[in-house]
Short mmCIF file of C-alpha atoms and ligand atoms in Angstrom, two decimals:
data_model
loop_
_atom_site.label_atom_id
_atom_site.label_comp_id
_atom_site.label_asym_id
_atom_site.label_seq_id
_atom_site.Cartn_x
_atom_site.Cartn_y
_atom_site.Cartn_z
CA MET A 272 -37.31 -16.11 19.76
CA THR A 273 -37.04 -19.69 18.61
CA ALA A 274 -33.86 -21.61 19.03
CA PRO A 275 -32.03 -22.61 15.86
CA THR A 276 -32.73 -26.17 14.76
CA GLU A 277 -30.55 -28.52 12.85
CA THR A 278 -32.58 -28.08 9.74
CA ALA A 279 -32.63 -24.27 9.98
CA PRO A 280 -29.26 -23.14 11.28
CA ASP A 281 -29.01 -19.68 12.76
CA ARG A 282 -27.11 -17.72 10.10
CA ARG A 283 -27.63 -14.30 11.67
CA HIS A 284 -24.00 -14.16 12.74
CA ALA A 285 -22.55 -16.08 9.82
CA PRO A 286 -19.87 -14.20 7.89
CA PRO A 287 -21.20 -12.54 4.72
CA GLU A 288 -20.85 -15.01 1.89
CA PHE A 289 -20.13 -14.20 -1.75
CA PRO A 290 -21.97 -15.78 -4.69
CA ALA A 291 -20.98 -19.33 -5.71
CA GLY A 292 -18.21 -19.27 -8.31
CA PHE A 293 -16.94 -15.84 -7.21
CA ARG A 294 -13.42 -15.22 -8.54
CA TRP A 295 -10.73 -14.29 -6.01
CA GLY A 296 -7.44 -12.98 -7.32
CA ALA A 297 -4.46 -10.69 -7.02
CA ALA A 298 -2.86 -8.59 -9.73
CA THR A 299 0.48 -7.41 -11.02
CA ALA A 300 1.71 -5.63 -14.17
CA ALA A 301 4.65 -6.57 -16.36
CA PHE A 302 6.83 -3.49 -15.88
CA GLN A 303 6.23 -3.50 -12.15
CA VAL A 304 7.35 -7.09 -11.45
CA GLU A 305 9.22 -8.73 -14.29
CA GLY A 306 12.65 -7.12 -14.43
CA ALA A 307 14.76 -8.74 -17.19
CA LEU A 308 14.34 -5.64 -19.33
CA ASP A 309 16.98 -6.79 -21.85
CA ALA A 310 16.10 -10.49 -21.89
CA ASP A 311 15.14 -12.57 -24.92
CA GLY A 312 14.72 -9.80 -27.45
CA ARG A 313 12.67 -7.29 -25.41
CA THR A 314 13.17 -3.69 -26.55
CA PRO A 315 12.77 -0.58 -24.29
CA SER A 316 9.31 0.53 -23.42
CA VAL A 317 8.14 4.07 -22.92
CA TRP A 318 8.54 3.48 -19.17
CA ASP A 319 12.19 2.41 -19.59
CA THR A 320 12.80 5.77 -21.18
CA PHE A 321 10.78 7.72 -18.62
CA THR A 322 12.38 6.15 -15.56
CA ALA A 323 15.87 6.78 -16.96
CA VAL A 324 15.37 10.56 -16.65
CA PRO A 325 16.83 11.77 -13.32
CA GLY A 326 14.24 13.13 -10.92
CA ARG A 327 11.25 11.31 -12.41
CA VAL A 328 11.17 8.43 -9.91
CA ASP A 329 11.64 8.61 -6.12
CA ASN A 330 15.10 7.66 -5.05
CA GLY A 331 16.15 7.20 -8.68
CA ASP A 332 14.69 3.69 -8.54
CA ARG A 333 14.66 1.66 -11.77
CA ALA A 334 12.69 -1.42 -12.81
CA ASP A 335 15.66 -3.35 -14.17
CA LEU A 336 15.22 -6.10 -11.63
CA ALA A 337 11.83 -5.16 -10.14
CA VAL A 338 10.95 -8.32 -8.21
CA ASP A 339 12.63 -10.61 -10.70
CA HIS A 340 9.35 -12.26 -11.59
CA TYR A 341 10.56 -13.09 -15.11
CA ARG A 342 12.96 -15.59 -13.54
CA ARG A 343 11.05 -16.44 -10.39
CA TYR A 344 7.56 -16.87 -11.81
CA ARG A 345 7.37 -20.53 -10.77
CA ASP A 346 8.05 -19.65 -7.12
CA ASP A 347 5.50 -16.84 -7.39
CA VAL A 348 2.84 -19.13 -8.77
CA ALA A 349 3.56 -21.54 -5.93
CA LEU A 350 2.91 -18.67 -3.49
CA MET A 351 -0.34 -17.84 -5.31
CA ALA A 352 -1.40 -21.47 -4.84
CA GLN A 353 -0.52 -21.23 -1.17
CA LEU A 354 -2.78 -18.19 -0.87
CA GLY A 355 -5.55 -20.17 -2.53
CA LEU A 356 -6.05 -17.67 -5.37
CA ASN A 357 -8.29 -18.91 -8.16
CA THR A 358 -7.42 -15.99 -10.47
CA TYR A 359 -4.19 -14.20 -11.28
CA ARG A 360 -4.27 -10.95 -13.19
CA PHE A 361 -1.00 -10.11 -14.98
CA SER A 362 -0.09 -7.99 -17.95
CA VAL A 363 1.86 -8.79 -21.07
CA SER A 364 4.82 -6.60 -21.95
CA TRP A 365 4.23 -5.37 -25.52
CA PRO A 366 7.96 -4.78 -26.24
CA ARG A 367 8.68 -8.34 -25.14
CA VAL A 368 6.17 -9.82 -27.50
CA GLN A 369 6.42 -7.42 -30.44
CA PRO A 370 9.76 -5.66 -29.97
CA ASP A 371 9.41 -3.46 -33.09
CA GLY A 372 5.82 -2.48 -32.25
CA ARG A 373 4.71 -3.92 -35.56
CA GLY A 374 5.18 -7.07 -37.60
CA ALA A 375 5.88 -10.58 -36.41
CA ALA A 376 5.84 -11.71 -32.78
CA ASN A 377 9.01 -12.48 -30.86
CA PRO A 378 8.53 -16.18 -30.05
CA LYS A 379 10.76 -15.98 -26.99
CA GLY A 380 8.67 -13.21 -25.54
CA LEU A 381 5.48 -15.14 -26.03
CA ASP A 382 7.16 -18.26 -24.66
CA PHE A 383 7.49 -16.61 -21.26
CA TYR A 384 3.76 -15.92 -21.03
CA SER A 385 2.94 -19.38 -22.36
CA ARG A 386 5.05 -20.94 -19.58
CA LEU A 387 3.43 -18.66 -17.01
CA VAL A 388 -0.06 -19.57 -18.19
CA ASP A 389 0.73 -23.29 -18.09
CA GLU A 390 2.13 -22.95 -14.59
CA LEU A 391 -0.99 -21.14 -13.44
CA LEU A 392 -3.33 -23.73 -14.95
CA ALA A 393 -1.33 -26.54 -13.46
CA ASN A 394 -1.97 -24.93 -10.07
CA GLY A 395 -5.66 -24.47 -10.64
CA ILE A 396 -5.40 -20.68 -11.12
CA GLU A 397 -7.23 -18.94 -13.95
CA PRO A 398 -5.12 -16.46 -15.91
CA MET A 399 -6.66 -13.01 -16.36
CA LEU A 400 -4.52 -11.32 -19.01
CA THR A 401 -4.15 -7.55 -19.46
CA LEU A 402 -2.76 -6.62 -22.85
CA TYR A 403 -1.73 -3.08 -22.04
CA HIS A 404 -0.63 -1.85 -18.61
CA TRP A 405 1.09 1.32 -19.88
CA ASP A 406 4.39 -0.06 -21.28
CA HIS A 407 4.23 0.24 -25.08
CA PRO A 408 7.43 -0.05 -27.12
CA GLN A 409 9.45 3.19 -27.20
CA VAL A 410 9.71 2.77 -30.97
CA LEU A 411 5.96 3.42 -31.14
CA GLN A 412 6.29 6.47 -28.92
CA ASP A 413 8.94 7.76 -31.33
CA ALA A 414 6.19 7.64 -33.98
CA GLY A 415 3.85 9.70 -31.74
CA GLY A 416 2.51 7.08 -29.38
CA TRP A 417 -1.20 7.33 -28.48
CA ALA A 418 -1.35 10.80 -30.03
CA ASN A 419 -0.95 9.04 -33.40
CA ARG A 420 -4.13 7.35 -34.59
CA ASP A 421 -2.03 4.57 -36.14
CA MET A 422 -1.33 3.36 -32.56
CA THR A 423 -4.89 2.01 -32.40
CA GLU A 424 -4.20 -0.34 -35.34
CA ARG A 425 -0.85 -1.31 -33.83
CA PHE A 426 -2.62 -2.25 -30.62
CA ALA A 427 -5.16 -4.43 -32.45
CA ASP A 428 -2.32 -6.23 -34.31
CA TYR A 429 -0.52 -6.84 -31.05
CA ALA A 430 -3.77 -8.12 -29.45
CA SER A 431 -4.10 -10.61 -32.32
CA LEU A 432 -0.58 -11.94 -31.83
CA VAL A 433 -1.07 -12.56 -28.13
CA ALA A 434 -4.52 -14.08 -28.65
CA ALA A 435 -3.24 -16.42 -31.37
CA ARG A 436 -0.68 -17.87 -28.99
CA LEU A 437 -2.52 -17.85 -25.60
CA GLY A 438 -6.17 -17.84 -26.63
CA ASP A 439 -6.58 -21.53 -26.10
CA ARG A 440 -5.72 -21.23 -22.39
CA VAL A 441 -6.69 -17.77 -21.13
CA PRO A 442 -10.39 -17.37 -20.27
CA LEU A 443 -10.44 -13.63 -19.40
CA TRP A 444 -8.82 -10.85 -21.40
CA VAL A 445 -8.46 -7.18 -20.47
CA THR A 446 -7.62 -4.79 -23.28
CA LEU A 447 -6.38 -1.67 -21.46
CA ASN A 448 -5.59 -0.89 -17.83
CA GLU A 449 -6.81 2.50 -16.61
CA PRO A 450 -6.78 4.50 -19.84
CA TRP A 451 -7.39 7.60 -17.64
CA CYS A 452 -3.83 7.23 -16.32
CA THR A 453 -2.36 6.91 -19.80
CA ALA A 454 -4.24 9.94 -21.08
CA PHE A 455 -4.25 12.30 -18.11
CA LEU A 456 -1.17 11.30 -16.07
CA GLY A 457 0.84 10.61 -19.20
CA HIS A 458 -0.25 13.60 -21.32
CA ALA A 459 -1.88 16.26 -19.09
CA SER A 460 -0.01 16.38 -15.77
CA GLY A 461 2.89 14.52 -17.43
CA ILE A 462 3.84 12.72 -14.25
CA HIS A 463 3.65 9.35 -16.02
CA ALA A 464 5.31 8.18 -19.25
CA PRO A 465 5.62 9.61 -21.80
CA GLY A 466 5.68 12.77 -19.70
CA VAL A 467 3.76 15.05 -22.08
CA ALA A 468 1.77 18.01 -20.72
CA ASP A 469 -0.61 19.21 -23.40
CA ASP A 470 -4.37 19.50 -23.01
CA ALA A 471 -5.40 18.92 -26.66
CA THR A 472 -3.11 15.88 -26.88
CA THR A 473 -4.67 14.47 -23.73
CA LEU A 474 -8.15 14.44 -25.24
CA THR A 475 -6.85 13.02 -28.55
CA VAL A 476 -5.09 10.26 -26.61
CA ALA A 477 -8.22 9.51 -24.58
CA HIS A 478 -10.17 8.98 -27.78
CA HIS A 479 -7.49 6.85 -29.37
CA LEU A 480 -7.49 4.68 -26.26
CA ASN A 481 -11.28 4.26 -26.50
CA LEU A 482 -10.91 3.38 -30.17
CA ALA A 483 -7.97 1.03 -29.52
CA HIS A 484 -10.04 -0.78 -26.93
CA GLY A 485 -12.80 -1.35 -29.47
CA LEU A 486 -10.39 -2.50 -32.16
CA GLY A 487 -8.72 -4.73 -29.55
CA VAL A 488 -12.09 -6.30 -28.69
CA GLN A 489 -12.69 -7.02 -32.40
CA ALA A 490 -9.22 -8.54 -32.78
CA LEU A 491 -9.72 -10.69 -29.68
CA ARG A 492 -13.18 -11.89 -30.70
CA ALA A 493 -11.74 -12.93 -34.07
CA ALA A 494 -8.95 -14.96 -32.51
CA LEU A 495 -10.40 -16.34 -29.26
CA PRO A 496 -12.71 -19.26 -28.69
CA GLY A 497 -16.34 -18.24 -28.05
CA THR A 498 -15.99 -19.08 -24.36
CA ALA A 499 -13.30 -16.45 -23.72
CA GLN A 500 -14.41 -13.27 -22.04
CA VAL A 501 -13.27 -9.77 -22.91
CA SER A 502 -12.97 -6.80 -20.58
CA ILE A 503 -11.33 -3.43 -19.90
CA ALA A 504 -10.12 -2.16 -16.53
CA LEU A 505 -11.20 1.43 -15.87
CA ASN A 506 -10.56 3.45 -12.71
CA PRO A 507 -13.75 5.39 -12.19
CA ALA A 508 -14.19 7.26 -8.93
CA PRO A 509 -17.03 8.95 -7.06
CA VAL A 510 -16.51 12.70 -7.16
CA ARG A 511 -17.38 14.73 -4.08
CA THR A 512 -17.35 18.32 -2.97
CA PRO A 513 -17.08 19.70 0.56
CA VAL A 514 -19.85 22.32 0.37
CA ASP A 515 -22.92 21.87 -1.76
CA THR A 516 -23.10 25.10 -3.75
CA PRO A 517 -24.12 25.40 -7.44
CA GLU A 518 -20.50 26.29 -8.33
CA ASN A 519 -19.18 23.25 -6.55
CA GLN A 520 -21.80 20.99 -8.11
CA ASP A 521 -20.68 22.24 -11.49
CA ALA A 522 -17.09 21.39 -10.51
CA VAL A 523 -18.25 17.89 -9.66
CA ARG A 524 -20.00 17.57 -13.03
CA ARG A 525 -16.87 18.67 -14.88
CA ALA A 526 -14.55 16.39 -12.93
CA ASP A 527 -16.93 13.46 -13.34
CA ALA A 528 -16.92 13.98 -17.10
CA LEU A 529 -13.09 14.08 -17.25
CA ARG A 530 -12.48 11.16 -14.93
CA ASN A 531 -15.43 8.86 -15.49
CA ARG A 532 -17.80 9.54 -18.35
CA ILE A 533 -15.04 10.21 -20.93
CA PHE A 534 -14.40 6.42 -20.82
CA LEU A 535 -17.66 4.94 -19.54
CA ASP A 536 -19.88 6.71 -22.07
CA PRO A 537 -18.13 5.69 -25.29
CA LEU A 538 -17.70 2.17 -23.90
CA LEU A 539 -21.25 1.61 -22.66
CA ARG A 540 -23.32 4.18 -24.61
CA GLY A 541 -21.35 4.69 -27.82
CA GLN A 542 -21.06 8.44 -27.38
CA TYR A 543 -19.12 11.19 -25.67
CA PRO A 544 -20.91 13.30 -23.05
CA ALA A 545 -22.24 16.52 -24.59
CA ASP A 546 -21.14 18.55 -21.56
CA LEU A 547 -17.57 17.24 -21.88
CA ILE A 548 -17.42 18.35 -25.50
CA ALA A 549 -18.81 21.76 -24.52
CA ASP A 550 -16.43 22.16 -21.53
CA THR A 551 -13.42 21.46 -23.76
CA ALA A 552 -14.57 23.29 -26.92
CA HIS A 553 -11.86 25.96 -26.44
CA ILE A 554 -9.22 23.22 -26.57
CA THR A 555 -10.43 20.98 -29.39
CA ASP A 556 -13.30 20.52 -31.79
CA TRP A 557 -13.02 16.72 -31.23
CA GLY A 558 -12.36 16.33 -34.96
CA PHE A 559 -10.23 13.33 -34.14
CA VAL A 560 -13.46 11.33 -33.62
CA ARG A 561 -14.18 9.90 -37.06
CA ASP A 562 -17.32 8.25 -38.39
CA GLY A 563 -17.67 4.78 -37.00
CA ASP A 564 -15.17 5.23 -34.15
CA LEU A 565 -17.81 5.26 -31.45
CA ALA A 566 -19.56 2.18 -32.86
CA THR A 567 -16.18 0.46 -32.60
CA ALA A 568 -15.50 1.74 -29.06
CA THR A 569 -18.82 0.39 -27.81
CA ALA A 570 -18.25 -3.18 -29.04
CA PRO A 571 -19.88 -5.36 -26.35
CA ILE A 572 -17.68 -6.53 -23.49
CA ASP A 573 -18.45 -9.48 -21.22
CA VAL A 574 -17.41 -7.90 -17.97
CA LEU A 575 -16.28 -4.44 -16.85
CA GLY A 576 -13.11 -4.25 -14.78
CA VAL A 577 -13.36 -1.59 -12.03
CA ASN A 578 -10.16 -0.51 -10.27
CA TYR A 579 -11.08 1.37 -7.10
CA TYR A 580 -8.81 3.18 -4.63
CA THR A 581 -10.35 6.47 -3.55
CA PRO A 582 -13.01 9.08 -4.25
CA LEU A 583 -12.09 12.49 -5.68
CA TYR A 584 -12.70 15.81 -3.99
CA VAL A 585 -13.13 19.01 -6.00
CA ALA A 586 -14.50 22.48 -5.61
CA ALA A 587 -14.70 25.64 -7.71
CA GLY A 588 -11.62 27.83 -7.26
CA PRO A 589 -9.76 29.74 -6.03
CA GLY A 590 -7.53 27.29 -4.22
CA PRO A 591 -4.67 24.86 -4.71
CA ALA A 592 -4.52 23.02 -8.02
CA ASP A 593 -4.07 19.24 -7.76
CA PRO A 594 -0.73 18.28 -9.38
CA TYR A 595 -2.02 14.75 -9.91
CA ASN A 596 -5.36 15.61 -11.52
CA ARG A 597 -5.08 18.20 -14.24
CA TRP A 598 -8.62 19.16 -15.08
CA VAL A 599 -8.30 19.64 -18.82
CA GLY A 600 -10.54 22.50 -19.98
CA SER A 601 -11.64 23.36 -16.44
CA ASP A 602 -8.83 25.36 -14.93
CA GLY A 603 -11.00 26.70 -12.10
CA LEU A 604 -11.25 23.32 -10.34
CA VAL A 605 -9.35 22.91 -7.11
CA HIS A 606 -8.55 19.98 -4.96
CA ILE A 607 -10.10 19.93 -1.46
CA ALA A 608 -8.74 17.15 0.72
CA PRO A 609 -11.08 16.06 3.50
CA ALA A 610 -9.86 17.29 6.84
CA ASP A 611 -9.64 13.94 8.60
CA GLY A 612 -9.58 10.20 8.08
CA PRO A 613 -6.85 7.88 6.93
CA SER A 614 -5.27 8.54 3.56
CA THR A 615 -2.78 6.87 1.25
CA ILE A 616 -0.76 7.84 -1.84
CA HIS A 617 -4.05 7.59 -3.74
CA GLY A 618 -6.09 9.77 -1.33
CA VAL A 619 -8.53 9.06 1.47
CA VAL A 620 -9.57 5.55 2.39
CA ASP A 621 -13.29 5.32 1.84
CA ALA A 622 -14.74 1.85 1.44
CA ALA A 623 -18.37 3.03 1.33
CA ALA A 624 -17.52 4.91 -1.83
CA LEU A 625 -16.91 1.57 -3.58
CA ARG A 626 -20.50 0.58 -2.96
CA GLU A 627 -21.69 3.98 -4.13
CA LEU A 628 -19.58 3.75 -7.29
CA LEU A 629 -20.83 0.28 -8.22
CA ASN A 630 -24.46 1.32 -7.68
CA ARG A 631 -23.93 4.41 -9.77
CA ILE A 632 -22.53 2.35 -12.68
CA ARG A 633 -25.51 0.02 -12.52
CA HIS A 634 -27.94 2.92 -12.28
CA ASP A 635 -26.42 4.93 -15.15
CA TYR A 636 -25.23 2.23 -17.50
CA GLY A 637 -27.40 -0.82 -16.75
CA PRO A 638 -26.63 -4.21 -15.29
CA VAL A 639 -23.15 -4.76 -16.73
CA PRO A 640 -21.30 -7.60 -15.00
CA ILE A 641 -18.35 -6.25 -12.99
CA VAL A 642 -15.11 -7.61 -11.67
CA ILE A 643 -13.11 -5.53 -9.21
CA ALA A 644 -9.79 -5.66 -11.10
CA GLU A 645 -7.75 -3.69 -8.55
CA ASN A 646 -8.22 -2.52 -4.96
CA GLY A 647 -5.54 -2.24 -2.32
CA VAL A 648 -3.34 -0.03 -0.16
CA ALA A 649 0.36 0.64 0.39
CA SER A 650 1.93 0.40 3.83
CA PRO A 651 5.49 0.49 5.15
CA ASP A 652 5.69 -3.26 5.80
CA ILE A 653 8.66 -4.89 7.42
CA VAL A 654 9.50 -8.48 8.39
CA GLY A 655 9.47 -8.59 12.17
CA PRO A 656 11.87 -10.54 14.41
CA ASP A 657 9.32 -13.37 14.49
CA GLY A 658 9.43 -13.59 10.68
CA ARG A 659 5.88 -12.19 10.36
CA VAL A 660 4.80 -9.15 8.41
CA ASP A 661 2.18 -7.48 10.56
CA ASP A 662 0.13 -5.39 8.14
CA ALA A 663 -3.03 -5.08 10.23
CA GLY A 664 -3.86 -1.83 8.42
CA ARG A 665 -4.10 -3.66 5.09
CA VAL A 666 -6.28 -6.38 6.67
CA ALA A 667 -8.64 -3.69 7.96
CA TYR A 668 -8.65 -2.04 4.53
CA LEU A 669 -9.48 -5.29 2.78
CA HIS A 670 -12.13 -6.15 5.34
CA ALA A 671 -13.88 -2.79 4.92
CA HIS A 672 -13.74 -2.91 1.11
CA LEU A 673 -15.00 -6.48 0.92
CA ALA A 674 -17.89 -5.57 3.24
CA ALA A 675 -18.74 -2.66 0.97
CA LEU A 676 -18.50 -4.94 -2.05
CA HIS A 677 -20.76 -7.44 -0.40
CA ASP A 678 -23.27 -4.66 0.33
CA ALA A 679 -23.17 -3.68 -3.40
CA ILE A 680 -23.90 -7.27 -4.36
CA THR A 681 -26.79 -7.30 -1.89
CA ASP A 682 -28.00 -4.09 -3.56
CA GLY A 683 -28.18 -6.03 -6.83
CA VAL A 684 -24.89 -5.16 -8.53
CA ASP A 685 -23.66 -8.12 -10.60
CA VAL A 686 -20.09 -8.51 -9.29
CA ARG A 687 -18.24 -11.63 -10.46
CA GLY A 688 -14.91 -11.31 -8.70
CA TYR A 689 -12.44 -9.35 -6.61
CA VAL A 690 -8.80 -8.99 -7.68
CA MET A 691 -6.62 -7.35 -5.08
CA TRP A 692 -3.73 -4.99 -5.91
CA SER A 693 -1.17 -6.35 -5.54
CA LEU A 694 -0.01 -9.94 -5.29
CA ILE A 695 3.48 -8.83 -4.35
CA ASP A 696 5.44 -5.68 -3.44
CA ASN A 697 6.68 -4.15 -6.70
CA PHE A 698 7.89 -1.15 -8.66
CA GLU A 699 5.26 1.48 -7.92
CA TRP A 700 5.79 3.75 -10.95
CA VAL A 701 7.02 7.24 -9.89
CA TYR A 702 7.21 6.10 -6.26
CA GLY A 703 9.73 3.38 -7.18
CA TYR A 704 10.09 0.81 -4.41
CA SER A 705 9.06 3.19 -1.63
CA GLN A 706 5.42 1.98 -1.65
CA ARG A 707 4.56 -1.62 -0.77
CA PHE A 708 1.16 -2.85 -2.01
CA GLY A 709 1.64 -6.62 -1.86
CA LEU A 710 0.07 -9.53 -0.03
CA ILE A 711 3.60 -10.83 -0.26
CA HIS A 712 6.58 -8.85 1.08
CA VAL A 713 9.81 -8.73 -0.94
CA ASP A 714 13.17 -8.07 0.66
CA ARG A 715 14.88 -5.64 -1.75
CA ASP A 716 18.36 -7.02 -1.12
CA THR A 717 17.69 -10.74 -1.29
CA GLN A 718 14.36 -10.91 -3.24
CA ARG A 719 13.16 -13.18 -0.40
CA ARG A 720 9.35 -13.47 -0.38
CA THR A 721 7.29 -13.51 2.86
CA VAL A 722 3.52 -13.84 2.92
CA LYS A 723 2.16 -10.92 4.94
CA ASP A 724 -0.57 -11.26 7.59
CA SER A 725 -2.95 -9.83 4.96
CA GLY A 726 -2.06 -12.70 2.64
CA HIS A 727 -2.88 -15.22 5.36
CA TRP A 728 -6.15 -13.38 6.05
CA PHE A 729 -7.03 -13.25 2.36
CA ARG A 730 -6.48 -17.01 2.16
CA GLN A 731 -9.26 -17.41 4.79
CA VAL A 732 -11.56 -15.18 2.74
CA ILE A 733 -11.01 -17.27 -0.36
CA ALA A 734 -11.36 -20.60 1.45
CA ALA A 735 -14.68 -19.53 3.02
CA ASN A 736 -15.88 -17.47 0.03
CA ALA A 737 -16.93 -15.09 2.82
CA ILE A 738 -15.53 -12.30 5.00
CA PRO A 739 -14.12 -13.73 8.20
CA PRO A 740 -14.20 -11.53 11.29
CA LEU A 741 -11.20 -9.28 11.85
CA ASP A 742 -10.46 -10.75 15.27
CA PRO A 743 -11.77 -14.28 15.43
CA PRO A 744 -12.84 -15.17 18.97
CA ALA A 745 -10.34 -17.42 20.73
CA ALA A 746 -11.29 -21.11 20.62
CA GLY A 747 -12.57 -22.74 23.79
C1 BGC B 826 -2.31 0.82 -11.29
C2 BGC B 826 -1.21 -0.02 -10.73
C3 BGC B 826 -0.64 0.67 -9.49
C4 BGC B 826 -1.73 0.80 -8.51
C5 BGC B 826 -1.27 1.35 -7.15
C6 BGC B 826 -3.24 1.44 -10.27
O1 BGC B 826 -3.59 2.71 -10.69
O2 BGC B 826 -3.03 0.11 -12.25
O3 BGC B 826 -0.27 -0.27 -11.70
O4 BGC B 826 0.50 0.06 -9.01
O5 BGC B 826 -2.73 1.66 -8.99
O6 BGC B 826 -0.87 2.67 -7.23
#
């Protein structure tokens, strides 16, 4: 063994580095952080309506104040700068910007995002803007929402309004966040807004979302400078089964079609999977897919956003149905939770599955550039007597997922960035404020912000563009 020389440093124990120019960020969504639901001309969104129904949200929590980001955005950007983020992913509230869901923009609504973007740029942070993170104007839901094909045109109009105002300063645009959640949680299980539970509607909505994405891409390309990048954030997941029987493998195929390929295939192949259409033929003839729709849905994107939390586990019945995942057209599928291992509100923690997922996308769909647009974990964080928030569990989670991501890059997957969910504790949909996902803790009574240990650790990651050890050896 030769000793390392000055010209050839021993890098065997160096922390794994990420590619030069890698984007490091954290994410939020408008309804989850902004509050100010009545401010400056905003109208109610479908989530305002949903959360007002008793029993829908844990503890009866409401998003009226959320974490008051609408008023505190400057302080929050200062905290982002302290963390060293070079990217911030946020979403625009459609009812703030276009309160009637059609027609002219509300200048005051756009002003807020314009001020936010300027503040980010002044702090050296690139804005990554999501147009739709689930909160469309209630007035559009009254006209049928995503079940109504007209909604796709409404979305494209809204995209044009936002792009016209912010296109000169926002380099990365995301059309939709997790259309699976809108379609399946919103219209199959009904546990998200608008709270519909109808299988045929779910598939119609899924298609309208795919179409809206494509129309949104067209609208953005028409309004944005050529340097701007366009994306969508999907939440694909590896699907697993406990025992490898032919029946269970068929369950995996069906679940994979409903969770993954129903969005990935139109987007990246311009078609729906034949097996999905066959599996659901007793529900719909898919007549809502019109000539030209798939060509629109497959409009080229610059980067694919992947939100990853957990793999799925299914088997052929009989057994317990999964209230979260309603397997439209495949009633025999049951949910089999793995017997051991840590789990969260999303399911088991499985970092290796992120590497598997990214390799699968590359293998099946080609070398599309990817940004991890969400990944994170909730924990019951508190500010200790020493003023610290000790969230060692989140640090371990991030460490494991970044290692898996690094492995995927080494495998050859073209990953351009990692955006953590979430920047800050916020309104976690049906869980209200009971689940804390942030790198920054928020005291619910005072709105006081405290950077958690995970935030300090993430700052080291960003500064080094590499994964530091979990427990750095003591100096000396
Ligand atoms: C959503 C976020 C949510 C996060 C944690 C994602 O599915 O995009 O809005 O807060 O998961 O549950």
